Amino acid sequence: MYPQLGLTRGIPGMTYDEMLERVRYEGAYSTRERAEEAVRHVLAALGRQLTGDERVELSARLPIEAALVLTGEIPAVERLSGWGFVKELATRTGGTPATTRWDTGAVLSTVAALAGPELLARILDQLPSGYALLFGRAELTQAA
């Protein structure tokens, strides 16, 4: 395996296999291959939305195999809301919005644990509305 890159404040030293097992558990997937498919699709989609220091820091906290998927995508010009993210990913993968939302939650809850609360807060500040729930967090908004 590859050594974990620095800056880990979430789950220190999680390997790619451990990440896949956690996603497999969170998503109740029957096989490791199904969990890996979800990880690859969701991280690639996140890589198209995330930019700047948050992208760099997150990739440093992921296992190298996951980091390469995240950073292998060029950030998109169009910023998608959380729901837009799910719909676009469902279109790309041929899945339904419901199964894609499930996959997204299973993967991004694991990513949230790896990122840690401080980096996750910065990531959510950067992304449009609707992503907090995808990462397994409440999305608080101020009353108008």
PDB file of N, CA and C in Angstrom, residues 1-2 4 8 11-27 32 35-36 39 61-66 106-107 109-111 113-114:
ATOM      1  N   MET A   1       0.829  -1.187   0.000  1.00  0.00           N
ATOM      2  CA  MET A   1       0.000   0.000   0.000  1.00  0.00           C
ATOM      3  C   MET A   1       0.873   1.250   0.000  1.00  0.00           C
ATOM      4  N   TYR A   2       0.262   2.360  -0.297  1.00  0.00           N
ATOM      5  CA  TYR A   2       0.950   3.639  -0.308  1.00  0.00           C
ATOM      6  C   TYR A   2       0.880   4.269   1.073  1.00  0.00           C
ATOM      7  N   GLN A   4       0.143   7.014   3.871  1.00  0.00           N
ATOM      8  CA  GLN A   4      -0.865   8.073   3.994  1.00  0.00           C
ATOM      9  C   GLN A   4      -0.161   9.417   3.909  1.00  0.00           C
ATOM     10  N   THR A   8      -3.574  14.517   8.303  1.00  0.00           N
ATOM     11  CA  THR A   8      -4.716  13.728   8.747  1.00  0.00           C
ATOM     12  C   THR A   8      -5.172  14.185  10.114  1.00  0.00           C
ATOM     13  N   ILE A  11      -9.738  10.429  10.451  1.00  0.00           N
ATOM     14  CA  ILE A  11      -9.405   9.069  10.845  1.00  0.00           C
ATOM     15  C   ILE A  11      -7.976   8.823  10.376  1.00  0.00           C
ATOM     16  N   PRO A  12      -7.019   8.862  11.293  1.00  0.00           N
ATOM     17  CA  PRO A  12      -5.622   8.771  10.866  1.00  0.00           C
ATOM     18  C   PRO A  12      -5.282   7.424  10.237  1.00  0.00           C
ATOM     19  N   GLY A  13      -4.585   7.486   9.109  1.00  0.00           N
ATOM     20  CA  GLY A  13      -4.036   6.301   8.493  1.00  0.00           C
ATOM     21  C   GLY A  13      -5.022   5.309   7.913  1.00  0.00           C
ATOM     22  N   MET A  14      -6.226   5.727   7.569  1.00  0.00           N
ATOM     23  CA  MET A  14      -7.181   4.796   6.963  1.00  0.00           C
ATOM     24  C   MET A  14      -6.663   4.393   5.589  1.00  0.00           C
ATOM     25  N   THR A  15      -6.591   3.104   5.356  1.00  0.00           N
ATOM     26  CA  THR A  15      -6.173   2.609   4.053  1.00  0.00           C
ATOM     27  C   THR A  15      -7.359   2.621   3.095  1.00  0.00           C
ATOM     28  N   TYR A  16      -7.057   2.431   1.826  1.00  0.00           N
ATOM     29  CA  TYR A  16      -8.126   2.381   0.829  1.00  0.00           C
ATOM     30  C   TYR A  16      -9.049   1.193   1.098  1.00  0.00           C
ATOM     31  N   ASP A  17      -8.479   0.056   1.458  1.00  0.00           N
ATOM     32  CA  ASP A  17      -9.307  -1.109   1.775  1.00  0.00           C
ATOM     33  C   ASP A  17     -10.220  -0.837   2.965  1.00  0.00           C
ATOM     34  N   GLU A  18      -9.701  -0.154   3.977  1.00  0.00           N
ATOM     35  CA  GLU A  18     -10.530   0.202   5.138  1.00  0.00           C
ATOM     36  C   GLU A  18     -11.627   1.185   4.746  1.00  0.00           C
ATOM     37  N   MET A  19     -11.290   2.106   3.867  1.00  0.00           N
ATOM     38  CA  MET A  19     -12.287   3.057   3.382  1.00  0.00           C
ATOM     39  C   MET A  19     -13.402   2.322   2.644  1.00  0.00           C
ATOM     40  N   LEU A  20     -13.016   1.392   1.783  1.00  0.00           N
ATOM     41  CA  LEU A  20     -14.024   0.626   1.040  1.00  0.00           C
ATOM     42  C   LEU A  20     -14.897  -0.200   1.974  1.00  0.00           C
ATOM     43  N   GLU A  21     -14.308  -0.777   2.997  1.00  0.00           N
ATOM     44  CA  GLU A  21     -15.099  -1.562   3.955  1.00  0.00           C
ATOM     45  C   GLU A  21     -16.071  -0.671   4.717  1.00  0.00           C
ATOM     46  N   ARG A  22     -15.636   0.529   5.058  1.00  0.00           N
ATOM     47  CA  ARG A  22     -16.539   1.457   5.756  1.00  0.00           C
ATOM     48  C   ARG A  22     -17.690   1.873   4.847  1.00  0.00           C
ATOM     49  N   VAL A  23     -17.388   2.184   3.588  1.00  0.00           N
ATOM     50  CA  VAL A  23     -18.441   2.546   2.631  1.00  0.00           C
ATOM     51  C   VAL A  23     -19.361   1.348   2.401  1.00  0.00           C
ATOM     52  N   ARG A  24     -18.776   0.161   2.316  1.00  0.00           N
ATOM     53  CA  ARG A  24     -19.596  -1.044   2.133  1.00  0.00           C
ATOM     54  C   ARG A  24     -20.572  -1.205   3.299  1.00  0.00           C
ATOM     55  N   TYR A  25     -20.102  -0.968   4.508  1.00  0.00           N
ATOM     56  CA  TYR A  25     -20.957  -1.057   5.691  1.00  0.00           C
ATOM     57  C   TYR A  25     -22.021   0.041   5.672  1.00  0.00           C
ATOM     58  N   GLU A  26     -21.602   1.297   5.449  1.00  0.00           N
ATOM     59  CA  GLU A  26     -22.525   2.438   5.451  1.00  0.00           C
ATOM     60  C   GLU A  26     -23.606   2.290   4.377  1.00  0.00           C
ATOM     61  N   GLY A  27     -23.213   1.777   3.213  1.00  0.00           N
ATOM     62  CA  GLY A  27     -24.152   1.643   2.107  1.00  0.00           C
ATOM     63  C   GLY A  27     -24.878   0.314   2.062  1.00  0.00           C
ATOM     64  N   ARG A  32     -17.563  -5.775  -2.106  1.00  0.00           N
ATOM     65  CA  ARG A  32     -16.539  -4.731  -2.072  1.00  0.00           C
ATOM     66  C   ARG A  32     -16.510  -3.988  -3.409  1.00  0.00           C
ATOM     67  N   ALA A  35     -19.084  -1.271  -3.512  1.00  0.00           N
ATOM     68  CA  ALA A  35     -18.641  -0.130  -2.703  1.00  0.00           C
ATOM     69  C   ALA A  35     -17.580   0.670  -3.456  1.00  0.00           C
ATOM     70  N   GLU A  36     -16.659  -0.019  -4.103  1.00  0.00           N
ATOM     71  CA  GLU A  36     -15.608   0.678  -4.852  1.00  0.00           C
ATOM     72  C   GLU A  36     -16.184   1.461  -6.027  1.00  0.00           C
ATOM     73  N   VAL A  39     -17.594   4.607  -4.573  1.00  0.00           N
ATOM     74  CA  VAL A  39     -16.507   5.519  -4.188  1.00  0.00           C
ATOM     75  C   VAL A  39     -15.961   6.230  -5.412  1.00  0.00           C
ATOM     76  N   ARG A  61      -5.890  13.962   2.885  1.00  0.00           N
ATOM     77  CA  ARG A  61      -6.451  13.170   3.988  1.00  0.00           C
ATOM     78  C   ARG A  61      -7.065  11.854   3.531  1.00  0.00           C
ATOM     79  N   LEU A  62      -7.256  11.710   2.234  1.00  0.00           N
ATOM     80  CA  LEU A  62      -7.819  10.478   1.680  1.00  0.00           C
ATOM     81  C   LEU A  62      -6.701   9.474   1.419  1.00  0.00           C
ATOM     82  N   PRO A  63      -7.039   8.188   1.398  1.00  0.00           N
ATOM     83  CA  PRO A  63      -6.060   7.207   0.915  1.00  0.00           C
ATOM     84  C   PRO A  63      -5.668   7.577  -0.516  1.00  0.00           C
ATOM     85  N   ILE A  64      -4.436   7.275  -0.901  1.00  0.00           N
ATOM     86  CA  ILE A  64      -3.906   7.732  -2.182  1.00  0.00           C
ATOM     87  C   ILE A  64      -4.792   7.337  -3.365  1.00  0.00           C
ATOM     88  N   GLU A  65      -5.347   6.133  -3.344  1.00  0.00           N
ATOM     89  CA  GLU A  65      -6.197   5.691  -4.453  1.00  0.00           C
ATOM     90  C   GLU A  65      -7.441   6.567  -4.577  1.00  0.00           C
ATOM     91  N   ALA A  66      -8.020   6.940  -3.467  1.00  0.00           N
ATOM     92  CA  ALA A  66      -9.194   7.814  -3.468  1.00  0.00           C
ATOM     93  C   ALA A  66      -8.808   9.236  -3.859  1.00  0.00           C
ATOM     94  N   ALA A 106     -23.398   7.287   1.443  1.00  0.00           N
ATOM     95  CA  ALA A 106     -22.478   6.267   1.967  1.00  0.00           C
ATOM     96  C   ALA A 106     -21.026   6.700   1.794  1.00  0.00           C
ATOM     97  N   VAL A 107     -20.713   7.276   0.646  1.00  0.00           N
ATOM     98  CA  VAL A 107     -19.334   7.689   0.373  1.00  0.00           C
ATOM     99  C   VAL A 107     -18.993   8.973   1.123  1.00  0.00           C
ATOM    100  N   SER A 109     -20.280  10.380   3.770  1.00  0.00           N
ATOM    101  CA  SER A 109     -20.199  10.284   5.234  1.00  0.00           C
ATOM    102  C   SER A 109     -18.829   9.765   5.649  1.00  0.00           C
ATOM    103  N   THR A 110     -18.255   8.877   4.857  1.00  0.00           N
ATOM    104  CA  THR A 110     -16.902   8.387   5.117  1.00  0.00           C
ATOM    105  C   THR A 110     -15.878   9.479   4.831  1.00  0.00           C
ATOM    106  N   VAL A 111     -16.071  10.209   3.752  1.00  0.00           N
ATOM    107  CA  VAL A 111     -15.185  11.333   3.430  1.00  0.00           C
ATOM    108  C   VAL A 111     -15.229  12.377   4.551  1.00  0.00           C
ATOM    109  N   ALA A 113     -15.741  11.867   7.719  1.00  0.00           N
ATOM    110  CA  ALA A 113     -14.952  11.361   8.843  1.00  0.00           C
ATOM    111  C   ALA A 113     -13.458  11.513   8.585  1.00  0.00           C
ATOM    112  N   LEU A 114     -13.036  11.298   7.355  1.00  0.00           N
ATOM    113  CA  LEU A 114     -11.623  11.456   7.008  1.00  0.00           C
ATOM    114  C   LEU A 114     -11.205  12.926   7.019  1.00  0.00           C
TER     115      LEU A 114
END
